[in-house]
Tab-separated table of N, CA and C and ligand atoms in Angstrom:
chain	number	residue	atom	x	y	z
A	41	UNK	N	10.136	-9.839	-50.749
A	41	UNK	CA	10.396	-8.434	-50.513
A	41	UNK	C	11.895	-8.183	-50.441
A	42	UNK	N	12.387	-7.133	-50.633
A	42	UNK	CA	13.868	-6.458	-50.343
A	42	UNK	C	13.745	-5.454	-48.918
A	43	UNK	N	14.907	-5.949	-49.170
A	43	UNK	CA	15.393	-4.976	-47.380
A	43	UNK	C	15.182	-3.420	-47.811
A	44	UNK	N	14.587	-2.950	-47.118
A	44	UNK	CA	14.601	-1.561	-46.970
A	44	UNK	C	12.747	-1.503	-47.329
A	45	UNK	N	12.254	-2.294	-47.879
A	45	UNK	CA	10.979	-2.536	-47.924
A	45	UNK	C	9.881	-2.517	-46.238
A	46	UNK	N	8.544	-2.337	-46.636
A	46	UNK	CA	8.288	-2.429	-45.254
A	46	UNK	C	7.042	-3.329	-45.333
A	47	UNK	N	6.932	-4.229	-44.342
A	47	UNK	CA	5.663	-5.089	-44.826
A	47	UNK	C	4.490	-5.154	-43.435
A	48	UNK	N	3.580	-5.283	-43.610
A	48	UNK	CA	2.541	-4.735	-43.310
A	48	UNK	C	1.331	-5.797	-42.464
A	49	UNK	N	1.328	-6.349	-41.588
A	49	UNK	CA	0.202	-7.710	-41.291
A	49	UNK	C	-0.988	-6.204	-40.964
A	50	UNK	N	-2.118	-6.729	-41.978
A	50	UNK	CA	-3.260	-6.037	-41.188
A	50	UNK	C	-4.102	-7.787	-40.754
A	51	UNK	N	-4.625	-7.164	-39.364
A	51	UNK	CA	-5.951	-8.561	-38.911
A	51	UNK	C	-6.855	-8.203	-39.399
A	52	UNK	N	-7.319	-9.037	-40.087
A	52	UNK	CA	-8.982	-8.915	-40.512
A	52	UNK	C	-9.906	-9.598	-40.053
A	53	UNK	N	-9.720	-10.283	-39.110
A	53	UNK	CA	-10.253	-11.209	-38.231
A	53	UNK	C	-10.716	-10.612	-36.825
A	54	UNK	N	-11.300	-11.039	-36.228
A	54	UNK	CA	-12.814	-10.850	-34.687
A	54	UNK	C	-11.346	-11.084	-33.271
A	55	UNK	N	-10.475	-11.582	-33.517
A	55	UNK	CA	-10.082	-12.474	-32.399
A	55	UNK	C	-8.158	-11.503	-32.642
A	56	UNK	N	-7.259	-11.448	-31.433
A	56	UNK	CA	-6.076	-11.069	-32.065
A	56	UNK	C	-5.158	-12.625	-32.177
A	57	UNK	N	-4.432	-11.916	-32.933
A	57	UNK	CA	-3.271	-12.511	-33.749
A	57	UNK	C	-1.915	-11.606	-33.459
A	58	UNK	N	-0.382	-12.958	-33.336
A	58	UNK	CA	0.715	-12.109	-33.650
A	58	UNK	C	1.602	-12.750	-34.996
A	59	UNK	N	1.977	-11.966	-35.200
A	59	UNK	CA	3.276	-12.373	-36.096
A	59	UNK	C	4.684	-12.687	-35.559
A	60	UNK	N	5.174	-13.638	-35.148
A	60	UNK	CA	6.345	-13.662	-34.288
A	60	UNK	C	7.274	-14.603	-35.204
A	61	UNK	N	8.097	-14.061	-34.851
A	61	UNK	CA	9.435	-14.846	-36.228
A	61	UNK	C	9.856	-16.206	-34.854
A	62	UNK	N	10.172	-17.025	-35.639
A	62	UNK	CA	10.909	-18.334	-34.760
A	62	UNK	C	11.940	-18.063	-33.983
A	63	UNK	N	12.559	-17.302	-34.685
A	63	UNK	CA	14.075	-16.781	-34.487
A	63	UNK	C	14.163	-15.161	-33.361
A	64	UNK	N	12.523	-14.696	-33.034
A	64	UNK	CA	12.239	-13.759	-32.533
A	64	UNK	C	13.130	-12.844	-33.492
A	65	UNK	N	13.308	-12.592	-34.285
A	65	UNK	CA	13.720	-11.835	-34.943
A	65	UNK	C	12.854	-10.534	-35.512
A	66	UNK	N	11.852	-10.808	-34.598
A	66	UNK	CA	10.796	-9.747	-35.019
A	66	UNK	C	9.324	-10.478	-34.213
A	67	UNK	N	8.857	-9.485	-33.661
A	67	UNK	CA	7.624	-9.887	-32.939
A	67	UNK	C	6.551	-8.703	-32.607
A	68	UNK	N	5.200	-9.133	-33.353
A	68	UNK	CA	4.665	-7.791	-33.516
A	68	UNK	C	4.053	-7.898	-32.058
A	69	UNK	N	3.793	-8.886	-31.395
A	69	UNK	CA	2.991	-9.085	-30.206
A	69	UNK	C	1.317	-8.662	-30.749
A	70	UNK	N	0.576	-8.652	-29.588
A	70	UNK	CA	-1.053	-9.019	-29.955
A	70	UNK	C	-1.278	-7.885	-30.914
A	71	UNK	N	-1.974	-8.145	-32.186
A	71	UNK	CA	-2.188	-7.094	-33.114
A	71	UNK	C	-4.044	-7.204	-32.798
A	72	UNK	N	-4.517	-6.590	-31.960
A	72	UNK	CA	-5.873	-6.493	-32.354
A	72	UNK	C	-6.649	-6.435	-33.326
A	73	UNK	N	-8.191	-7.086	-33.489
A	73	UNK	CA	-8.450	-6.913	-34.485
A	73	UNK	C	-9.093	-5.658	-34.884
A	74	UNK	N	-8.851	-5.536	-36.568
A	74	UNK	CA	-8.887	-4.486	-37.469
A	74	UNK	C	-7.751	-3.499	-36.908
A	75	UNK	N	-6.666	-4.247	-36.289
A	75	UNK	CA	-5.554	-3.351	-36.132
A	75	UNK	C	-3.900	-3.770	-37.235
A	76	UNK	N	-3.427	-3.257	-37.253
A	76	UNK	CA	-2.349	-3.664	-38.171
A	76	UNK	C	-0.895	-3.467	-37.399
A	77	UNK	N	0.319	-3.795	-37.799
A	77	UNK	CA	1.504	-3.592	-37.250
A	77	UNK	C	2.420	-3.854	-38.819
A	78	UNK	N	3.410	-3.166	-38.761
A	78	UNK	CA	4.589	-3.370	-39.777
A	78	UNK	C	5.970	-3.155	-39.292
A	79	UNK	N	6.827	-3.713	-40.152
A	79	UNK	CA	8.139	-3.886	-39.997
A	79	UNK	C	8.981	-3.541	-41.156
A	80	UNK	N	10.196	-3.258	-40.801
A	80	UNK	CA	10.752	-3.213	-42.428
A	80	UNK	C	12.155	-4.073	-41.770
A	81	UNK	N	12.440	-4.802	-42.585
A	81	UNK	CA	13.334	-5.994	-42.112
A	81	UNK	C	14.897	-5.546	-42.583
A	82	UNK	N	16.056	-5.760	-41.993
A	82	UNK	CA	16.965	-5.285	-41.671
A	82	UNK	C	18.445	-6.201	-42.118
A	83	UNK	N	17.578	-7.537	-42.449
A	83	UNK	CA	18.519	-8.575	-42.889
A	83	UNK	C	17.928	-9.376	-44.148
A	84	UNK	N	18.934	-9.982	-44.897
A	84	UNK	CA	18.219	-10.869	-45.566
A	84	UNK	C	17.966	-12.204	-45.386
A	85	UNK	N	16.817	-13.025	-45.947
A	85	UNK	CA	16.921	-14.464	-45.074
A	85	UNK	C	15.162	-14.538	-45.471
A	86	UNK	N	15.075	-15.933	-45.260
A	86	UNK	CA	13.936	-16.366	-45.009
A	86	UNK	C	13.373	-16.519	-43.447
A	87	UNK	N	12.138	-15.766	-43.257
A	87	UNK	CA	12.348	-15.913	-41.666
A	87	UNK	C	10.808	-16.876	-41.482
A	88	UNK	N	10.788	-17.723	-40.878
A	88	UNK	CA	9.459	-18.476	-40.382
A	88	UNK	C	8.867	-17.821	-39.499
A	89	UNK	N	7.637	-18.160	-39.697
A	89	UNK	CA	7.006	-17.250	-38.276
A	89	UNK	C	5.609	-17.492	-37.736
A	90	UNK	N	5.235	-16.985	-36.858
A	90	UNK	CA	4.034	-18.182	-36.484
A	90	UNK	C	3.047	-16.861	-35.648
A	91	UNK	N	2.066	-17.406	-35.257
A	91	UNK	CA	1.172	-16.643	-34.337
A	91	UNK	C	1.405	-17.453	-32.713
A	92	UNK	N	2.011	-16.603	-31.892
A	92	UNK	CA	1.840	-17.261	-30.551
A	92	UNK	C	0.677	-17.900	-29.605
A	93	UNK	N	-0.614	-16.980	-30.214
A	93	UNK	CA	-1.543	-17.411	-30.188
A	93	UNK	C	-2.291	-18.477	-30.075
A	94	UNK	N	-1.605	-18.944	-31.602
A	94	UNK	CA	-2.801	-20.148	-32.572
A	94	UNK	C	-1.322	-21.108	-33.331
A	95	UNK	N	-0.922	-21.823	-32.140
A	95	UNK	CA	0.351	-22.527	-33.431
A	95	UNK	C	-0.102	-23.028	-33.996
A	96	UNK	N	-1.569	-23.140	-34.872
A	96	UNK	CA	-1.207	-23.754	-36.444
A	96	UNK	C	-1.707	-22.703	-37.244
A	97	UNK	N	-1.214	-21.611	-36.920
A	97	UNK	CA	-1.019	-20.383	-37.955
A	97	UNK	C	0.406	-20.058	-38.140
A	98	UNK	N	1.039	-20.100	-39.456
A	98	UNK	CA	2.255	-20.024	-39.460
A	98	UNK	C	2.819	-19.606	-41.167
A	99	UNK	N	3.575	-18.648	-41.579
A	99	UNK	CA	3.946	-18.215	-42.542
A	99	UNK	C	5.658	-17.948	-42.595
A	100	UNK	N	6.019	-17.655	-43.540
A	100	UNK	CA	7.571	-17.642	-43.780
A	100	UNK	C	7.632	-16.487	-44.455
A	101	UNK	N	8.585	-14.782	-44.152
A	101	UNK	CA	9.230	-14.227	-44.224
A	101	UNK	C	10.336	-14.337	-45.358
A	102	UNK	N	10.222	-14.159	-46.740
A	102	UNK	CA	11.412	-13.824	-47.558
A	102	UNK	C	12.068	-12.753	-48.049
A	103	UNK	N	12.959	-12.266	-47.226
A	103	UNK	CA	13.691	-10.938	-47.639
A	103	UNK	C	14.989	-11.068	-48.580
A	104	UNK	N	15.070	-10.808	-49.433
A	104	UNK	CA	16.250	-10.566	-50.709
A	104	UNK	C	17.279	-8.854	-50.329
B	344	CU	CU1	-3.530	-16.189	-34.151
């Protein structure tokens, strides 16, 4: 994605989930399910990021 973009976690899942960057550089905190949260990111960078939840849920953030 590019900066100025906005990206979007919807849960589709029974149980909540967060999206939290390593770097806290962004933290949606508990997204209930069939609930969603978005961000539009402010820097560029690859950001890692994990569910506080469930650490072996974990994805990486690429902003251009
Ligand atoms: Cu989770």
């Amino acid at each position: 994605m590019k900066r100025g973009d906005r990206v979007v976690w919807i849960n589709k899942d029974i149980f909540p989930h967060t999206a939290t960057a390593e770097t806290r550089a962004f933290d949606s905190r508990s997204i209930a399910a069939s609930a969603s949260w978005s961000y539009e990111p402010g820097k560029a960078g690859t950001f890692p990021y994990g569910c506080t939840f469930h650490p072996t849920m974990h994805g990486a953030l690429t902003v251009r």
